[in-house]
Each structure stands twice: as structure tokens, then as C-alpha cells.
XYZ file of N, CA and C in Angstrom:
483
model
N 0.844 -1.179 0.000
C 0.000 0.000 0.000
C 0.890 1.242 0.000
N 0.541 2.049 -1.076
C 1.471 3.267 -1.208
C 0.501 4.681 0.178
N 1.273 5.410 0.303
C 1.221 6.523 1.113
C -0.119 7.115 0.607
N -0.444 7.721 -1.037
C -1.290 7.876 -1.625
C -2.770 7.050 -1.483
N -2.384 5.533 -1.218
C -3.656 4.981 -0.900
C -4.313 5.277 0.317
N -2.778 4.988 0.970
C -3.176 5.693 2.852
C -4.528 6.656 2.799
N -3.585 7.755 2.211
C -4.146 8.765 2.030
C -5.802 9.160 1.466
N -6.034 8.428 0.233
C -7.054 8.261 0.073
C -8.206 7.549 1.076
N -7.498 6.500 1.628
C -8.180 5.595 2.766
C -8.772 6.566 3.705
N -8.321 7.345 3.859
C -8.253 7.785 5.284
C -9.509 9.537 4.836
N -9.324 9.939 3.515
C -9.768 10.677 3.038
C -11.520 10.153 3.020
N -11.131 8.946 2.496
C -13.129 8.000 2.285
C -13.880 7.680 3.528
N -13.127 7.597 4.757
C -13.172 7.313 5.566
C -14.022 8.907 6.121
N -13.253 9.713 6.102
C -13.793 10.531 6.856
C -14.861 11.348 5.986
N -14.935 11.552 4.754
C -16.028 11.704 3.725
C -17.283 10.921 4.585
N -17.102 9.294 4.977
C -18.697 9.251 5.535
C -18.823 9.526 6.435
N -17.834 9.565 7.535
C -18.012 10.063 8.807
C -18.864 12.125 8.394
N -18.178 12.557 7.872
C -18.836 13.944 6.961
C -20.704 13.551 6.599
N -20.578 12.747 6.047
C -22.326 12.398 5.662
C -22.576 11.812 6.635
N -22.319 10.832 7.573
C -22.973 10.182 8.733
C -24.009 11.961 9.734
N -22.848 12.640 9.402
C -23.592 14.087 10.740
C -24.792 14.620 9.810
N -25.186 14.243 8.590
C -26.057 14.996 7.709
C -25.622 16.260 7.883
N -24.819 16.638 7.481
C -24.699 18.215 6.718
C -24.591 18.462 5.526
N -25.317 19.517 5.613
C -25.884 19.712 4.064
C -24.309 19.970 3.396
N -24.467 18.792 2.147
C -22.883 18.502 1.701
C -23.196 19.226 0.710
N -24.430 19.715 -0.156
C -23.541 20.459 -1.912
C -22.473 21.124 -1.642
N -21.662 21.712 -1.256
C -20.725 22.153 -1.286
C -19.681 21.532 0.029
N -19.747 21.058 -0.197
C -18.771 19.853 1.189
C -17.708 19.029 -0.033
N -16.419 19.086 0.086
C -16.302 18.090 -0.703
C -14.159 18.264 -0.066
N -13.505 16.675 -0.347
C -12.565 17.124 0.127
C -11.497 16.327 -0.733
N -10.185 17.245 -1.090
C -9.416 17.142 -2.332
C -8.018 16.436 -1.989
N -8.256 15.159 -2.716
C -6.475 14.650 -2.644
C -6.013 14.830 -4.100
N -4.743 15.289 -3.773
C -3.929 15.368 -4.958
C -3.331 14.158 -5.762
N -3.486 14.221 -6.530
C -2.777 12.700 -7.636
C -1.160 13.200 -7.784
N -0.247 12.650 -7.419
C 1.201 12.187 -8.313
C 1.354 11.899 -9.434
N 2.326 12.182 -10.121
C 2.710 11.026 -11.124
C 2.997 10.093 -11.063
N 3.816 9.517 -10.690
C 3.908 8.100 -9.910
C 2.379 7.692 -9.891
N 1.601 8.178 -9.000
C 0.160 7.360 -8.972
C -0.520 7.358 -10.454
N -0.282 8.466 -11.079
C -1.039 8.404 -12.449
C -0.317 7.284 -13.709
N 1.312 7.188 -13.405
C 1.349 5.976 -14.239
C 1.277 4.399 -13.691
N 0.844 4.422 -12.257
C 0.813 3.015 -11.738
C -0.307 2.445 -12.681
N 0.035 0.962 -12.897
C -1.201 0.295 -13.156
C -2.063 -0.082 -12.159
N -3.631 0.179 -12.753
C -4.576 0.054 -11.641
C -5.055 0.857 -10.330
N -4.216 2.139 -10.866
C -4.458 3.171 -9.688
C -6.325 3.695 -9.684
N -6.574 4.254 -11.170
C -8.047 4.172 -10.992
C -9.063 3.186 -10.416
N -8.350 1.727 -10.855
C -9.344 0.879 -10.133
C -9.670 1.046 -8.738
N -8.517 0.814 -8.316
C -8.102 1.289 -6.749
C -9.152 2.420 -6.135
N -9.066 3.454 -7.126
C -10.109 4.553 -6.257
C -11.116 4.308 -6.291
N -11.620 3.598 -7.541
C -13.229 3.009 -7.319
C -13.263 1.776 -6.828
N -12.338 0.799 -6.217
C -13.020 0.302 -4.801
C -13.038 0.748 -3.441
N -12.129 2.267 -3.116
C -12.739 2.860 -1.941
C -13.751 3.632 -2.174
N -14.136 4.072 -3.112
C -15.537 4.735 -3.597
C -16.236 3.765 -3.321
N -16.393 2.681 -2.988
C -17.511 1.195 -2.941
C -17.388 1.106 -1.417
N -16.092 0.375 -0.909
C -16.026 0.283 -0.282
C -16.088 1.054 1.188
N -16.069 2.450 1.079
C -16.495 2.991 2.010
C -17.950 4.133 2.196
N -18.510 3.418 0.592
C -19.856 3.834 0.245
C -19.590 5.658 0.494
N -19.056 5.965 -0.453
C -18.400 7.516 -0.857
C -19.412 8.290 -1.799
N -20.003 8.745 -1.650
C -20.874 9.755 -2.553
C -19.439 10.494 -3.307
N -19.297 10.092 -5.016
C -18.385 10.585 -5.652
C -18.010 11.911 -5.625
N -18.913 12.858 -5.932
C -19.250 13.669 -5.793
C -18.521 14.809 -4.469
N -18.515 14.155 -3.497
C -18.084 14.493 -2.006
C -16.657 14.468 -2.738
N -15.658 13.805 -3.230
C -14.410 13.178 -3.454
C -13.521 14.063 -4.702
N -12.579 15.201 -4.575
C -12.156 15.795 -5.953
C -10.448 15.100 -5.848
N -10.014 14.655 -7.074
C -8.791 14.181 -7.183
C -8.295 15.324 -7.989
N -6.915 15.565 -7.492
C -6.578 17.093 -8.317
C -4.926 16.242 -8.932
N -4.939 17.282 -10.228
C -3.633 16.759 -10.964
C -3.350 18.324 -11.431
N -1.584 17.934 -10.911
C -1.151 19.479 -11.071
C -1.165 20.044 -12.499
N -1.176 21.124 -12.780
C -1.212 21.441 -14.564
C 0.602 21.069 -15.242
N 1.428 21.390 -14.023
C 2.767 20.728 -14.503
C 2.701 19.509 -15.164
N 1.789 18.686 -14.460
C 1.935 17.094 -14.791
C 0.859 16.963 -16.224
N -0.326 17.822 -16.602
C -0.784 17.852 -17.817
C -0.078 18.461 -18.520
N 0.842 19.252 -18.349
C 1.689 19.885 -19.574
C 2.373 19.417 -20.556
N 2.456 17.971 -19.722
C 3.949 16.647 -20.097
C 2.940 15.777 -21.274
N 3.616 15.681 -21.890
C 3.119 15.046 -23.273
C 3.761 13.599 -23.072
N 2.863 13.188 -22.033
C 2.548 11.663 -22.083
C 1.196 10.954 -21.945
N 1.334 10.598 -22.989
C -0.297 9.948 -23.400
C -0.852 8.792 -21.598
N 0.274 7.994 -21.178
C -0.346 7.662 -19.852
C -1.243 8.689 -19.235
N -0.783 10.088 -18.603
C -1.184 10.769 -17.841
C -2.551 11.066 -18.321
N -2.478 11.759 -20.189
C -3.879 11.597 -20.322
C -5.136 10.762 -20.567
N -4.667 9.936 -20.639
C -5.399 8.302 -20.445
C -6.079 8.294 -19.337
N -5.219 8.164 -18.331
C -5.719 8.449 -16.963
C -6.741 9.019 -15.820
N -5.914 10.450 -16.817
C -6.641 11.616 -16.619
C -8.402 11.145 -16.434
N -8.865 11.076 -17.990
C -9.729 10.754 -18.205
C -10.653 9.551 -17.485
N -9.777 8.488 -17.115
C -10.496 7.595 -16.706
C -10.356 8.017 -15.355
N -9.855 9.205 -14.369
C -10.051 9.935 -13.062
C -12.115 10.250 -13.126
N -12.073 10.846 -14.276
C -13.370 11.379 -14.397
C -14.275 10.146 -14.039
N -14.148 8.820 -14.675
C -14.831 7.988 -14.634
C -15.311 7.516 -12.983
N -14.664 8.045 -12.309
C -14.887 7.336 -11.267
C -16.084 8.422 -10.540
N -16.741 9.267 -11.093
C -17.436 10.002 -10.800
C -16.995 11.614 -9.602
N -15.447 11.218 -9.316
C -14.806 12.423 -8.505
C -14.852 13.106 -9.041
N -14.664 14.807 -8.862
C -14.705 15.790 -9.665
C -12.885 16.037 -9.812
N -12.490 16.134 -11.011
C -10.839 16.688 -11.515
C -11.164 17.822 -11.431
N -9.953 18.389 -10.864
C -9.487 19.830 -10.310
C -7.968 19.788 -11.066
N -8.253 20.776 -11.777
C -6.248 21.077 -12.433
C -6.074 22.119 -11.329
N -4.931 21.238 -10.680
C -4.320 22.365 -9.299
C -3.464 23.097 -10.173
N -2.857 24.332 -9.473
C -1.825 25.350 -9.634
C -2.172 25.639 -10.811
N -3.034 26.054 -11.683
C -3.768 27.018 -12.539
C -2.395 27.979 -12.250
N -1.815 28.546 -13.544
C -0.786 29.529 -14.007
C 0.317 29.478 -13.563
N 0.873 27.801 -12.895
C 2.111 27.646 -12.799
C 2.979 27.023 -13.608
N 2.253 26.218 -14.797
C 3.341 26.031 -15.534
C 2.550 26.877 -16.946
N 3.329 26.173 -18.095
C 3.049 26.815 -19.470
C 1.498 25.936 -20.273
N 0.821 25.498 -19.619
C -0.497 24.694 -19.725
C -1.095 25.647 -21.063
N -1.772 25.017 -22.377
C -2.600 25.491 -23.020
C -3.837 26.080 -22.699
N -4.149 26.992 -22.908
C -5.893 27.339 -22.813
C -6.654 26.484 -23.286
N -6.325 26.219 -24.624
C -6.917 25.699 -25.443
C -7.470 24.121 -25.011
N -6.385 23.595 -24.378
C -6.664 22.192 -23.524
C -7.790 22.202 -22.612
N -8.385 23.014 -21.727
C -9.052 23.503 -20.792
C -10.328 22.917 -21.234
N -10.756 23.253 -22.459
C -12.204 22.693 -23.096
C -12.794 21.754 -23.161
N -11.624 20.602 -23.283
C -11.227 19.162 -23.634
C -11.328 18.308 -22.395
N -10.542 18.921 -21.138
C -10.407 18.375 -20.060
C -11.961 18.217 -18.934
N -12.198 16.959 -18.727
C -13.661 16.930 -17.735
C -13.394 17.201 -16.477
N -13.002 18.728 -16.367
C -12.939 18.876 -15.116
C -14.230 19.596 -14.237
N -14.130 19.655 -13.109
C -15.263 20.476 -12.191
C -14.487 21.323 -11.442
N -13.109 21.705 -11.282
C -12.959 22.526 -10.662
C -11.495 23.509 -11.428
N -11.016 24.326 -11.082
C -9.726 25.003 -11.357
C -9.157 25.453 -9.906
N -8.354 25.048 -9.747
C -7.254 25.754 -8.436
C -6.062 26.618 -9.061
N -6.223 27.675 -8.279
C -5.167 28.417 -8.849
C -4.651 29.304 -7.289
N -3.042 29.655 -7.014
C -2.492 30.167 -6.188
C -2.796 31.725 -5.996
N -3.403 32.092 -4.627
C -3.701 33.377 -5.078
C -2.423 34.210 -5.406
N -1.333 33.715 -5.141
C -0.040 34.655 -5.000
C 0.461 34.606 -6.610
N -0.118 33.553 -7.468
C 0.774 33.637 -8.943
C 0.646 34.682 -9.363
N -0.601 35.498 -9.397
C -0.276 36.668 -9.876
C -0.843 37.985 -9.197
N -0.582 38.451 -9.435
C -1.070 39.774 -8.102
C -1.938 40.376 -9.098
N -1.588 40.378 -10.183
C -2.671 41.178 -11.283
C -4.149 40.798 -11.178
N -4.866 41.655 -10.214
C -6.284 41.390 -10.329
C -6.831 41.332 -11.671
N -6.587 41.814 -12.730
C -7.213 41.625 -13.759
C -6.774 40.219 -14.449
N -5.999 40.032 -14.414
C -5.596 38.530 -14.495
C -6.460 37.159 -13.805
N -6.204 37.367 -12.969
C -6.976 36.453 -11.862
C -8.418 36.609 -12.404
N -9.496 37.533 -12.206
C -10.544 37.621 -13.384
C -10.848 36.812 -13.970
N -9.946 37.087 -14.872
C -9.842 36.107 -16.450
C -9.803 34.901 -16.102
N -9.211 34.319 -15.406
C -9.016 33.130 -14.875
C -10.318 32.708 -14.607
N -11.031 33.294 -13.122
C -12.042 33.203 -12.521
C -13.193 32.554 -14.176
N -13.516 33.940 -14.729
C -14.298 34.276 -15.689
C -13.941 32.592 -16.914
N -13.083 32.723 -17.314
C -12.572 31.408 -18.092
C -13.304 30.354 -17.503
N -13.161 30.081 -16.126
C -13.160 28.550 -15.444
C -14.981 28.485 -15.374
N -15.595 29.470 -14.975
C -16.952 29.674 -15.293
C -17.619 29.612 -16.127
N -16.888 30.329 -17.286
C -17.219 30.239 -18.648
C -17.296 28.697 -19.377
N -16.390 28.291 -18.939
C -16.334 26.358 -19.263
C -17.319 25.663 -18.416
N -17.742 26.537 -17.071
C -18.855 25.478 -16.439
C -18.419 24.199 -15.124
N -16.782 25.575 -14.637
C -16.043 24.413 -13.974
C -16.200 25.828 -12.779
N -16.293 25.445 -11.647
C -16.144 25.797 -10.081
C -14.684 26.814 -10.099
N -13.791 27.043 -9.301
C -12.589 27.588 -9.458
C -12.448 27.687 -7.575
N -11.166 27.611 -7.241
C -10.766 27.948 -6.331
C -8.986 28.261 -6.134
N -9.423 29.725 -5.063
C -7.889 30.433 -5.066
C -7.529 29.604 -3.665
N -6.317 29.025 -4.150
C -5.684 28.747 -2.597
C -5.225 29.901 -1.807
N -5.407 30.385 -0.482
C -4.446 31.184 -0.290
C -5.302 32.232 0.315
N -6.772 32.170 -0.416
C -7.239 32.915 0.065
C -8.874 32.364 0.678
N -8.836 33.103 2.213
C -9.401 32.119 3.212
C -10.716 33.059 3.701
N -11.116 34.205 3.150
C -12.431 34.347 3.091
C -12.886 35.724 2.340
N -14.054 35.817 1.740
C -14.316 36.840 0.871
C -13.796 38.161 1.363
N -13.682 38.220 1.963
C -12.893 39.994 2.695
C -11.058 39.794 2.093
N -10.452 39.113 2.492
C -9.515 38.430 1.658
C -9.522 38.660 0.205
N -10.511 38.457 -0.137
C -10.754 38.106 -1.740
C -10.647 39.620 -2.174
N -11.668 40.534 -1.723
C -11.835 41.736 -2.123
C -10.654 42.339 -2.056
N -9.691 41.893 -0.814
C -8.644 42.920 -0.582
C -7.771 42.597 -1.342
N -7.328 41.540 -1.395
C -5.859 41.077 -2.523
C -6.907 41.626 -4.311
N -7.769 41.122 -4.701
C -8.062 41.500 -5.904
C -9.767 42.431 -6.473
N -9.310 43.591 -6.018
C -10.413 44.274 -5.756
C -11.349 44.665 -7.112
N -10.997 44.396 -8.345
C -11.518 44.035 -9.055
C -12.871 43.054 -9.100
N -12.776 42.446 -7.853
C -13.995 41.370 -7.938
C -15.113 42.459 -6.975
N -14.914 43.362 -6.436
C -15.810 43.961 -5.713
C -17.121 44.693 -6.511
């Protein structure tokens, strides 16, 4: 058992303990990050959909995030993968949004539900925007790391006010 499974284990685990209290979950949901290493193991997807079974996981509750460094890499494994991440009904999150040289154009293609992006990559509120506005525009969620509540938000990029 790799660290990553741990990890996930322990992630499904507390996902039902999360639904056992009934709180209202639409917006409840909690994010492990994928490796590379985990994305070229064989059988790593299977793997997540038997703790999705096995600890009776509302998918949904569950986002697996893959950094945009690691989609940048032009290896057909990763996007193979990628894709079959979606299958398992988790929502894909491309973490670190504007840290590497990632296409726009890819963005369309990819079944994701969320965008993560660092609030510190760019200080340019009008930038960040675009970002925001983009990830919406596709019909995907977005979240700034970094920044920990709407007063926050307004102050680093006041453009959103």
C-alpha cells in the first residue's frame, strides 16, 4: 500500500463520517492530490473506485486534483488516466492554474469540475478575473488557494468587488 492509498483511505473514511452528521454537503467536498507516480501506476483508478464502494463515498463528495505541470507533459499515460479519473465520478481539479506553461486551449477538452489556482501567482487582479471568468465560462467551479475568506478576496483582488 502506497502513502497515496493511505491517504485516500483515510480521506473516504472521513467523507462518511462527513455524511454520517447529515450536513448539508452540496458544497462539502474534500481534495487529494494525484502524483505522477500514482497516475502511471497500473490500476491506480481501479483502486479509487473500490474505496468509492467500499467505504460507500458519494463521488461527488471526493475531488482528485492533478497538477497542470503534470498535464503539460506530453505523455499519453497521464492523459489516459486523466480521463479515466473522471470515470470514477470524482470531480478533476487542475491544481496550480498559471504555474506552468499549460494550453488554454486544452481547458475545453479536459472533464474537469474545478480550477485551483495560487492566489499569490499573480497579483494582477485583472488577471486572476480572467481566470475566474474562463473557469466559469467552461462550467467548472474555481478555487484560489491562499485565500481564506471573501474579505480576503476583495482585498488582494479588488476588481472582484
Amino acid at each position: 500500500t502506497t502513502l497515496g492509498e493511505c491517504v485516500l483511505d483515510e480521506v473516504c473514511k472521513n467523507i462518511g463520517y462527513l455524511k454520517s452528521l447529515s450536513l448539508k454537503h452540496e458544497s462539502l467536498w474534500i481534495t487529494v492530490s494525484i502524483s505522477a507516480a500514482e497516475l502511471e501506476t497500473p490500476g491506480f483508478v481501479s483502486r479509487i473506485n473500490e474505496r468509492i464502494k467500499l467505504y460507500n463515498v458519494e463521488p461527488s463528495l471526493l475531488r482528485l486534483a492533478v497538477g497542470e505541470w503534470l498535464l503539460g507533459r506530453k505523455n499519453q499515460k497521464y492523459a489516459d488516466n486523466v480521463f479515466k479519473l473522471d470515470e470514477t465520478g470524482a470531480g478533476l481539479v487542475l491544481q496550480d492554474f498559471g504555474r506552468a506553461s499549460f494550453s488554454l486551449g486544452c481547458l475545453y477538452n479536459l472533464p474537469l469540475a474545478m480550477i485551483s489556482t495560487d492566489a499569490d501567482v499573480d497579483k494582477a487582479a485583472v488577471v486572476m478575473k480572467l481566470v475566474v471568468d474562463l473557469a466559469h465560462n467552461l462550467g467548472h467551479e474555481i478555487a484560489a488557494k491562499g485565500v481564506k475568506s471573501e474579505k480576503e478576496l476583495k482585498k488582494e483582488f479588488s476588481v472582484f468587488s
